[in-house]
Short mmCIF file of C-alpha atoms in Angstrom, two decimals:
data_model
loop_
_atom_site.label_atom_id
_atom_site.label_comp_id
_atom_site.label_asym_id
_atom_site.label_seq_id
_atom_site.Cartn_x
_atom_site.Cartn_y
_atom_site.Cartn_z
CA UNK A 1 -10.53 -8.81 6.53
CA UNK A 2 -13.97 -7.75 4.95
CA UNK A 3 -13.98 -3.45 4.60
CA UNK A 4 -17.17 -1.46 5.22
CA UNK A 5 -18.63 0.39 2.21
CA UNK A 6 -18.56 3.33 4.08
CA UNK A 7 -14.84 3.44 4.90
CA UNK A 8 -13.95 2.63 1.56
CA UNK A 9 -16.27 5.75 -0.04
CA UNK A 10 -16.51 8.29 2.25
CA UNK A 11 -17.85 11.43 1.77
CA UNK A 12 -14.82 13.41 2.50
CA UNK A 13 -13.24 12.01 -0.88
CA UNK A 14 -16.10 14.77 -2.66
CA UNK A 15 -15.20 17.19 -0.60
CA UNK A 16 -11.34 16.78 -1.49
CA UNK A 17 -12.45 16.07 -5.21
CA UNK A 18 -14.16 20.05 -5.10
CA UNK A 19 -10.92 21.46 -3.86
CA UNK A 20 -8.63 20.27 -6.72
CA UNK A 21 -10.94 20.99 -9.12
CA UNK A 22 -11.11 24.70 -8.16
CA UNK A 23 -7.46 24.51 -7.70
CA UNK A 24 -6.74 23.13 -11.61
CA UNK A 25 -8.90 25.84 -12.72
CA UNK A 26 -11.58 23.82 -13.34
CA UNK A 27 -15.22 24.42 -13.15
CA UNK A 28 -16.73 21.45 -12.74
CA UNK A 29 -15.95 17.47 -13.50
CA UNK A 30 -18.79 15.29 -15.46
CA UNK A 31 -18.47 11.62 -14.89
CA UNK A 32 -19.76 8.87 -16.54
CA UNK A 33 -19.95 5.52 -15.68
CA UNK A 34 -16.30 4.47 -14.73
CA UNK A 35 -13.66 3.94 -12.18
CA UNK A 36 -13.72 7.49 -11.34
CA UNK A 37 -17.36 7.92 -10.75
CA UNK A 38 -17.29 5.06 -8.08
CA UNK A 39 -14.51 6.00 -6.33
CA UNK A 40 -15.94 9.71 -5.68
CA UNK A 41 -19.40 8.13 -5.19
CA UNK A 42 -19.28 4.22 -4.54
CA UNK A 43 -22.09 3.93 -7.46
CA UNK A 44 -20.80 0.91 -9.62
CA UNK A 45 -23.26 2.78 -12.50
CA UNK A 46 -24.26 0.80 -15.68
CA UNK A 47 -22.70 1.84 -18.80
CA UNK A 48 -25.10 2.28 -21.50
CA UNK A 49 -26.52 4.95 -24.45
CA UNK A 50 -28.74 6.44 -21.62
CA UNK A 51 -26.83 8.71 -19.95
CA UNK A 52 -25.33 8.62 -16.31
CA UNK A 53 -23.22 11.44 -15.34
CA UNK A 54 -21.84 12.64 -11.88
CA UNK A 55 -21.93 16.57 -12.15
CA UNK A 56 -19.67 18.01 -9.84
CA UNK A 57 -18.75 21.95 -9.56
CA UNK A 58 -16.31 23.01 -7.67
CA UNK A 59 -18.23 24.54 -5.15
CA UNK A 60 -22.30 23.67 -4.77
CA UNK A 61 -24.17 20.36 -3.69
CA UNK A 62 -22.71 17.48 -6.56
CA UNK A 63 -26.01 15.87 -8.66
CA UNK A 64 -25.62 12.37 -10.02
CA UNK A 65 -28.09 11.96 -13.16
CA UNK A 66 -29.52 8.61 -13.82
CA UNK A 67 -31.96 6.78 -16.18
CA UNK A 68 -35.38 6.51 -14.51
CA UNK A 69 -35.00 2.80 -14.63
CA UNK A 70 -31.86 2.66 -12.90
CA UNK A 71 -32.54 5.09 -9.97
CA UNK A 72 -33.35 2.28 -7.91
CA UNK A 73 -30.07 1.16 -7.92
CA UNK A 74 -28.00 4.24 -7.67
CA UNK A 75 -30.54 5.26 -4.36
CA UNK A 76 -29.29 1.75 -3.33
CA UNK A 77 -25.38 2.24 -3.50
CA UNK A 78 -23.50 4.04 -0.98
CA UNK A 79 -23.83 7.48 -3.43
CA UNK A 80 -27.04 9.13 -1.01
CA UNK A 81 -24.57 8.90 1.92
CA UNK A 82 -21.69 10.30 0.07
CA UNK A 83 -24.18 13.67 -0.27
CA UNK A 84 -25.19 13.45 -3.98
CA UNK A 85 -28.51 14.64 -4.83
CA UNK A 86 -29.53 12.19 -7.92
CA UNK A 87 -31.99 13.27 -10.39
CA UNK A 88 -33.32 10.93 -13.07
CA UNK A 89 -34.54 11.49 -16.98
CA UNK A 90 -37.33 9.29 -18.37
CA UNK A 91 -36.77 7.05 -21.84
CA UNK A 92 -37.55 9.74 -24.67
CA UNK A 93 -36.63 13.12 -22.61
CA UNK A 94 -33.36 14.89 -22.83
CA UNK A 95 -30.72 14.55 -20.04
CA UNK A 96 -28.32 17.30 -21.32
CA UNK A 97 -30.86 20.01 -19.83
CA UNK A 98 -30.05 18.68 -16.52
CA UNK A 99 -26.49 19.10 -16.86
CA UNK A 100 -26.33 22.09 -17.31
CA UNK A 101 -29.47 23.07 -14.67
CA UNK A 102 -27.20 21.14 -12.13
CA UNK A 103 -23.91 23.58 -12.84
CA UNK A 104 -26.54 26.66 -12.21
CA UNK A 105 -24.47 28.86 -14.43
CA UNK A 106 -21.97 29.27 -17.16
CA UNK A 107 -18.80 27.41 -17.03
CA UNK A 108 -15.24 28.28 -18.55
CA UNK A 109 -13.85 24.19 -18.29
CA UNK A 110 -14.73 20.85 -17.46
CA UNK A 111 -12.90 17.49 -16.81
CA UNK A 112 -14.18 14.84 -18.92
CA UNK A 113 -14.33 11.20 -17.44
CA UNK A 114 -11.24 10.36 -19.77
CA UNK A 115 -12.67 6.71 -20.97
CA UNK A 116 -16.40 8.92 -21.97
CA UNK A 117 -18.00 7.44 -25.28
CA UNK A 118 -17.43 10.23 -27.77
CA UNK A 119 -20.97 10.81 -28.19
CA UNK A 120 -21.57 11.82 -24.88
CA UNK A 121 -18.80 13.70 -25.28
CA UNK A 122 -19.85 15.65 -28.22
CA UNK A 123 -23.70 16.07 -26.88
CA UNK A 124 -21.86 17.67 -23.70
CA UNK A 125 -20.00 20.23 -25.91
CA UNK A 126 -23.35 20.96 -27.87
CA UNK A 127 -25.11 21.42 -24.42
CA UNK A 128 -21.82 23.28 -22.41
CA UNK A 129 -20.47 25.65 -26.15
CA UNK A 130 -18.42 27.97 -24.20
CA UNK A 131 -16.81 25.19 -21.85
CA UNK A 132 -13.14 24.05 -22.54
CA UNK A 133 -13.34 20.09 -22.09
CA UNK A 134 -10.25 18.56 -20.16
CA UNK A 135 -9.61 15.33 -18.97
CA UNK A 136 -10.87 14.16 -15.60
CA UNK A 137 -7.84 12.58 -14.35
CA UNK A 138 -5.69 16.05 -14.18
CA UNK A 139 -7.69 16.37 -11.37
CA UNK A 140 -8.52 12.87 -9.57
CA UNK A 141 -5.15 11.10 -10.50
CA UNK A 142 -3.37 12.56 -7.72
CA UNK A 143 -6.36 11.82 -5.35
CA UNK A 144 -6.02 7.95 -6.42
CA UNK A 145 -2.65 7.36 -6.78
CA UNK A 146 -1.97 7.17 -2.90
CA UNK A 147 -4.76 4.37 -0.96
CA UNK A 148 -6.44 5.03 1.83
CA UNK A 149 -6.50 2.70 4.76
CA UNK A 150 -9.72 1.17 3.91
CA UNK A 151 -8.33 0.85 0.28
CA UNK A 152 -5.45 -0.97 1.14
CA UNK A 153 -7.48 -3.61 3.17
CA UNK A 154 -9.86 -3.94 0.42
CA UNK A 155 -6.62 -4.75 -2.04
CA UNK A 156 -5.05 -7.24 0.73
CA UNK A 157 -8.81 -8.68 0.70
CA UNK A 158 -8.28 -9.92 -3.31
CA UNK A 159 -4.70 -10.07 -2.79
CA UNK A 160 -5.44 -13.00 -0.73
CA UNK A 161 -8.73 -14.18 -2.68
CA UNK A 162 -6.55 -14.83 -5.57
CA UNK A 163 -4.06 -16.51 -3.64
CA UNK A 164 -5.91 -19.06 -2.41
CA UNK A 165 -6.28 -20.07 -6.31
CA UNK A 166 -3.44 -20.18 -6.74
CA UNK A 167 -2.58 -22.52 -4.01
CA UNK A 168 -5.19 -25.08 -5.73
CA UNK A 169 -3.50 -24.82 -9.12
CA UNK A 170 -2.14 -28.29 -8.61
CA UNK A 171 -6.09 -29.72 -8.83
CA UNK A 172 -6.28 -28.76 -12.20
CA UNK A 173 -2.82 -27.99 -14.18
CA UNK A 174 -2.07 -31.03 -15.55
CA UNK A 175 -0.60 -32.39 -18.87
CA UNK A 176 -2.75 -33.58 -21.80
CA UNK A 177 -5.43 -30.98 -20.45
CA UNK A 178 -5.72 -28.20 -22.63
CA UNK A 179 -5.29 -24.40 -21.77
CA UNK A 180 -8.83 -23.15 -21.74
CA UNK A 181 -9.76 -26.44 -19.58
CA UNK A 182 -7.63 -25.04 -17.20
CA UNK A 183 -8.65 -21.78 -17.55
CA UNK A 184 -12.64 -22.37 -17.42
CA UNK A 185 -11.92 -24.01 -13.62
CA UNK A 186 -9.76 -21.22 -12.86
CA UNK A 187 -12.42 -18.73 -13.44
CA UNK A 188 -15.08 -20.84 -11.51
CA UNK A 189 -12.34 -21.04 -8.43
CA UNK A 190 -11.96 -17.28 -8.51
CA UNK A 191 -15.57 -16.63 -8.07
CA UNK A 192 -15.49 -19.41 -5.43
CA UNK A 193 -12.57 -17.16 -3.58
CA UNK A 194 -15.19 -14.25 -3.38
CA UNK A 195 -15.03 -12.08 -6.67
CA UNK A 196 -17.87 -10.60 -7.89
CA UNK A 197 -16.41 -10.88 -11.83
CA UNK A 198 -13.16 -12.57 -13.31
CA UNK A 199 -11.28 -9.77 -15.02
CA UNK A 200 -8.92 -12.48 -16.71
CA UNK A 201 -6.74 -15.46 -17.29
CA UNK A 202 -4.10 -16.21 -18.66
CA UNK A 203 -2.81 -20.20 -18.94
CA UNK A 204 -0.17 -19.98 -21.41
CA UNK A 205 2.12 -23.08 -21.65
CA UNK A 206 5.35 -24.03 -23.54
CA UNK A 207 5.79 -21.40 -26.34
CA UNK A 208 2.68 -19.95 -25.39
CA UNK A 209 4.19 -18.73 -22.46
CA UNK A 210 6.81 -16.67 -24.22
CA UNK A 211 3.96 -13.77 -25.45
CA UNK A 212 3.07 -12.07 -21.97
CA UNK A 213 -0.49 -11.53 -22.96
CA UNK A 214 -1.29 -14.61 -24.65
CA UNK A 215 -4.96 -15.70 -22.82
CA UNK A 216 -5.28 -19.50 -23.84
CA UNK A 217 -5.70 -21.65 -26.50
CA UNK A 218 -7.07 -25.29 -27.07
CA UNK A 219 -3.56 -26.43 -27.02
CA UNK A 220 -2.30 -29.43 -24.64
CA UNK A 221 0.19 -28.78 -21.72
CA UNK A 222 3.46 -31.12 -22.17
CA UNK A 223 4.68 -33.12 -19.90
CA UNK A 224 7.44 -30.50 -18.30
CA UNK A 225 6.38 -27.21 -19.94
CA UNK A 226 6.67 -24.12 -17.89
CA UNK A 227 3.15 -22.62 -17.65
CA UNK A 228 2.83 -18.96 -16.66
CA UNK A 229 -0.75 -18.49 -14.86
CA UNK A 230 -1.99 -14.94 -15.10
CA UNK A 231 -4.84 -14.16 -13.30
CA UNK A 232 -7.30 -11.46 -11.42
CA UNK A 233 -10.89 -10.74 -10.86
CA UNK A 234 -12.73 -7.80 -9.21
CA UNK A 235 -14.32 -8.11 -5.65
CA UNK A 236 -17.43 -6.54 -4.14
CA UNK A 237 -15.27 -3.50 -3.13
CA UNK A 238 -14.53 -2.99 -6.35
CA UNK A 239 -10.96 -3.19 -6.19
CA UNK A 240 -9.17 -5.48 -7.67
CA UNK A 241 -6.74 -8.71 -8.09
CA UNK A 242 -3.99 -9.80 -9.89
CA UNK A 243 -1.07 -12.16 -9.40
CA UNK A 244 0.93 -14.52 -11.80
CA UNK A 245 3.21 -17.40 -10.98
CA UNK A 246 4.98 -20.10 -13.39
CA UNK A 247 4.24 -23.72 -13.18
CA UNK A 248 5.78 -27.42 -14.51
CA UNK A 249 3.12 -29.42 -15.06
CA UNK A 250 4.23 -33.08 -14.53
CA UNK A 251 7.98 -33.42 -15.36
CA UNK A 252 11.20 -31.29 -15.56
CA UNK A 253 11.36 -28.25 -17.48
CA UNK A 254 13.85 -27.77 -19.71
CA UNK A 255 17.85 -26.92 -18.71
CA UNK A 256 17.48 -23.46 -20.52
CA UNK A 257 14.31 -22.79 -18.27
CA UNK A 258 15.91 -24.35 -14.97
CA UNK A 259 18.65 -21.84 -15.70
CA UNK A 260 16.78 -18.42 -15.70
CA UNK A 261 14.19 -19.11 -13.91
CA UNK A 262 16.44 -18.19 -10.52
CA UNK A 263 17.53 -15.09 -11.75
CA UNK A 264 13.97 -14.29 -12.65
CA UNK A 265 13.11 -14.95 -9.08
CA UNK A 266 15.84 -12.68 -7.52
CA UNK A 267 14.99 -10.07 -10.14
CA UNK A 268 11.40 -9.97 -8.87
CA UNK A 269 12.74 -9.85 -5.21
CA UNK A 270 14.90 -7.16 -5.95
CA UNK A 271 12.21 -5.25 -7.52
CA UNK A 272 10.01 -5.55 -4.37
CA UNK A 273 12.76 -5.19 -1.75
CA UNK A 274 13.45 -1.81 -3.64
CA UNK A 275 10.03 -0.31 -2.93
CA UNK A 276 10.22 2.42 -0.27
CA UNK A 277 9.09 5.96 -0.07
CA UNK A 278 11.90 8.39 -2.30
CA UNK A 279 12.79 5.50 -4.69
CA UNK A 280 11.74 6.77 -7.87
CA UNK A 281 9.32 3.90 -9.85
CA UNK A 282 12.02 3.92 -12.31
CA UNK A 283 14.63 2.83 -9.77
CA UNK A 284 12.26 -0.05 -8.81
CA UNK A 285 12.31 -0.93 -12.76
CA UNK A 286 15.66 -0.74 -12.98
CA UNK A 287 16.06 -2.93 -9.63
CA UNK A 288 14.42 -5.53 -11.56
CA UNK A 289 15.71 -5.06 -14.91
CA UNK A 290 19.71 -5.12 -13.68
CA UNK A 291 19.68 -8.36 -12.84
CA UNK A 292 18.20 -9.87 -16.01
CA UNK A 293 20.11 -7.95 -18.40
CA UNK A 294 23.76 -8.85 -16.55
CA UNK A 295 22.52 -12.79 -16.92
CA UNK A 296 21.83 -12.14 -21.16
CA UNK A 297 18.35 -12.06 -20.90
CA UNK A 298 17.72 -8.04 -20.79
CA UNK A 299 15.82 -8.23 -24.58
CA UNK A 300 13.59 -11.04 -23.21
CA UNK A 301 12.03 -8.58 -20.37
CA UNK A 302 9.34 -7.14 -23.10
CA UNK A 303 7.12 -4.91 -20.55
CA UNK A 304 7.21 -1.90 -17.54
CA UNK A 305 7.77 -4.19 -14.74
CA UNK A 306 4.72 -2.90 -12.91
CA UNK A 307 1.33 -0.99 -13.08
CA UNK A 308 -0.77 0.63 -10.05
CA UNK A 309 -3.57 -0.85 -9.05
CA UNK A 310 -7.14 -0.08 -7.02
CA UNK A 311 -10.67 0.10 -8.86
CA UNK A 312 -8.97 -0.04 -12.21
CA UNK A 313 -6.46 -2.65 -13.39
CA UNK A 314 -4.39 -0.17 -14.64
CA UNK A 315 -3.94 2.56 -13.12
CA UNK A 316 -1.19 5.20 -11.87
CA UNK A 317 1.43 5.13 -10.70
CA UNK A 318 3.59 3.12 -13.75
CA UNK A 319 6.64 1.39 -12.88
CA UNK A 320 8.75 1.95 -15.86
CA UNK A 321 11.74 4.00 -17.26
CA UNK A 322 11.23 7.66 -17.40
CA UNK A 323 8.66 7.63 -14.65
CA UNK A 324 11.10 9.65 -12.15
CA UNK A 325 8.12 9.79 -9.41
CA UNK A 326 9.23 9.23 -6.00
CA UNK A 327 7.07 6.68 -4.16
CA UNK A 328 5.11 7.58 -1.38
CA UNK A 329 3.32 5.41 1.20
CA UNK A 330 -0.09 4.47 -0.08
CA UNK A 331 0.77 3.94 -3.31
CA UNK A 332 0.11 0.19 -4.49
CA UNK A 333 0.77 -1.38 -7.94
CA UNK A 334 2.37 -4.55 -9.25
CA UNK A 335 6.40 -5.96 -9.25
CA UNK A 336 6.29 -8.13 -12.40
CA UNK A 337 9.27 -9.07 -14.41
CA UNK A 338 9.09 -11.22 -16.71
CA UNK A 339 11.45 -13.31 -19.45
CA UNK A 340 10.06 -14.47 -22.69
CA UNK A 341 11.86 -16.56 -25.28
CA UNK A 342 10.24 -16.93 -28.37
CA UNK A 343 8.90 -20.26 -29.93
CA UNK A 344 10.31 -21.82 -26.51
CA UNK A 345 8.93 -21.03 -23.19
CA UNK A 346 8.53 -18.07 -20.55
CA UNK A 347 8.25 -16.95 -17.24
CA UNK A 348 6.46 -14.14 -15.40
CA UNK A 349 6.26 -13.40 -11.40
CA UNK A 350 4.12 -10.97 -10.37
CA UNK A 351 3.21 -9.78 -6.87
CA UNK A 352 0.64 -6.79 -5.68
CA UNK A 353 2.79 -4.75 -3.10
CA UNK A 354 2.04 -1.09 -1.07
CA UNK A 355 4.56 1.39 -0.44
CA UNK A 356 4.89 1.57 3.28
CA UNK A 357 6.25 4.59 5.70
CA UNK A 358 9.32 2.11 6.63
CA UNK A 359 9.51 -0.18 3.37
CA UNK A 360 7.26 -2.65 1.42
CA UNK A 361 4.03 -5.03 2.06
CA UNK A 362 3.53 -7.57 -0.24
CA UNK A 363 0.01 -8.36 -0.50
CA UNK A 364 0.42 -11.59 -2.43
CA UNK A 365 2.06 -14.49 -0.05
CA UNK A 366 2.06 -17.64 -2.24
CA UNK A 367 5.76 -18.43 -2.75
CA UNK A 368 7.59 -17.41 -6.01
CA UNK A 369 9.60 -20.33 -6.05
CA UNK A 370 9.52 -22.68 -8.70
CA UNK A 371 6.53 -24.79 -8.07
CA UNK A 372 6.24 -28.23 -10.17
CA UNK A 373 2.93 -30.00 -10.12
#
């Protein structure tokens, strides 16, 4: 179901933003172009050496700084309705002054966008001397962590985008074809599903499939290699896809495959049936890591078995060991287990799910059994 801009970037999300800062002692947070700027604003702002920054003070009317040239486009984006004031800096002039006109005052500390270029970084401690620089996300990661509503559509929007490419994998997995031929239609097919970009994928057959971040290669797909198929793209709502299944292409896999691929399978189900508000993300690891040690394969499982998930990739919360969070409804990230033999072959399953008030909603359908094309 398509989500309005509106719901997804609401102008209440500012309003909450101002609170935490004043409550982490902060005076103010300065945003550049990023994950963070869009979510407060729903400005998906160009990153570039002219400077874009979201100044916003804990108490006071926010400002949103643009390049002259690129006004156009942040008055376009839902940022005037979020209640932004934007001011713009012609080619040649300095920005910085506007900065620190827009926090009207001396300030003590600031949260830095955590992914700023360094030399915005350093200009902002030249123009701010006396201001302690923090990161951003001290303040905002606890506002993103749990979705909204409208957020969780928009991820069940991709979640089923991507889906439906993977349902047409058999139209183009095929032996003798190489992995980047499969990959190139992949990407065109994810576009076709309705994202805006294709954030990446991954075709990685026989041994290829045993390093979990492989990409692809100009190498053939066998007759009866497992293929793990990796992939994700970003849609107009800015939030985001990903899903990976393992395929045979044309034949049957090998007996060592055929053998852990099941316990894979109930691994990843474990994982997912886990997922309910008070289990700690390191229970829901350990869910999915149990199983696959006790069958001999517990060194094979290389990775967390799952990162959050919204307008970034990669976001909070992580489902690893050590993370002792308790899950809380809202929060949405990836169940993704994986086994990897080296020089032979792997397998991955990965589904998108949200924490629910009762349980778990998995927001990737296709089936996770073995599927040989």
């Amino acid at each position: 179901m398509w989500v309005g801009i509106d719901e997804l970037y609401p102008p209440q999300r500012l309003v909450a933003a101002q609170h935490a800062i004043a409550a982490a002692g902060l005076d103010a947070l300065l945003l550049s172009p990023g994950s963070d700027l869009r979510y407060l604003t729903g400005y998906d702002a160009h990153a570039g050496e002219r400077l874009t920054l979201l100044v916003l003070p804990a108490e006071g009317e926010p400002t949103l700084i643009v390049p002259t040239l690129e006004r156009p486009a942040a008055e376009a984006s839902p940022a005037p309705a979020t209640g932004v004031r934007i001011v713009d800096h012609a080619d040649g002039t300095d920005p910085y002054p506007l900065v620190t006109a827009a926090l009207d005052g001396a300030v003590d500390a600031v949260g830095l966008a955590d992914r700023m270029w360094a030399e915005q970084v350093l200009a902002l401690r030249a123009a701010l001397p006396g201001a302690r620089q923090r990161l951003a996300s001290e303040v905002l990661r606890e506002l993103r962590i749990v979705k909204s509503p409208a957020e969780i559509a928009a991820l069940a929007e991709a979640g089923a985008a991507i889906d439906a490419v993977h349902e047409r994998m058999g139209e183009w997995l095929r032996p003798g074809r190489t992995e980047v031929e499969v990959a190139a239609d992949i990407a065109a097919a994810i576009r076709a599903a309705g994202h805006v970009t294709v954030d990446f994928v991954i075709v990685a057959a026989g041994p290829n499939g045993a390093s979990p971040h492989h990409g692809t290669s100009d190498r053939p797909i066998g007759v009866g290699e497992p293929v793990v198929v990796d992939i994700g793209g970003t849609m107009p709502s800015g939030y985001r896809s990903d899903c990976t299944r393992t395929y045979v292409a044309g034949g049957r896999p090998p007996a060592e495959f055929v053998d852990y691929y099941p316990v894979l399978r109930d691994a990843q189900h474990a994982a997912v049936t886990a997922v309910r508000p008070g289990v700690t993300a390191e229970a829901v690891d350990a869910a999915a890591r149990e199983p696959i040690a006790a069958a001999g394969h517990g060194d094979a499982f290389l990775h967390r078995t799952g990162h959050g998930i919204g307008l970034d990739g990669h976001e909070e919360p992580y489902v690893v060991a050590g993370n002792d969070r308790p899950l809380v409804a809202g929060m949405a990230f990836s169940v993704e287990p994986g086994i990897y033999l080296a020089g032979r072959h792997g397998a991955r399953i990965e589904d998108i799910v949200v924490c629910t008030a009762d349980g778990v909603r998995r927001l990737n359908t296709t089936t996770t059994e073995l599927i040989e094309l």
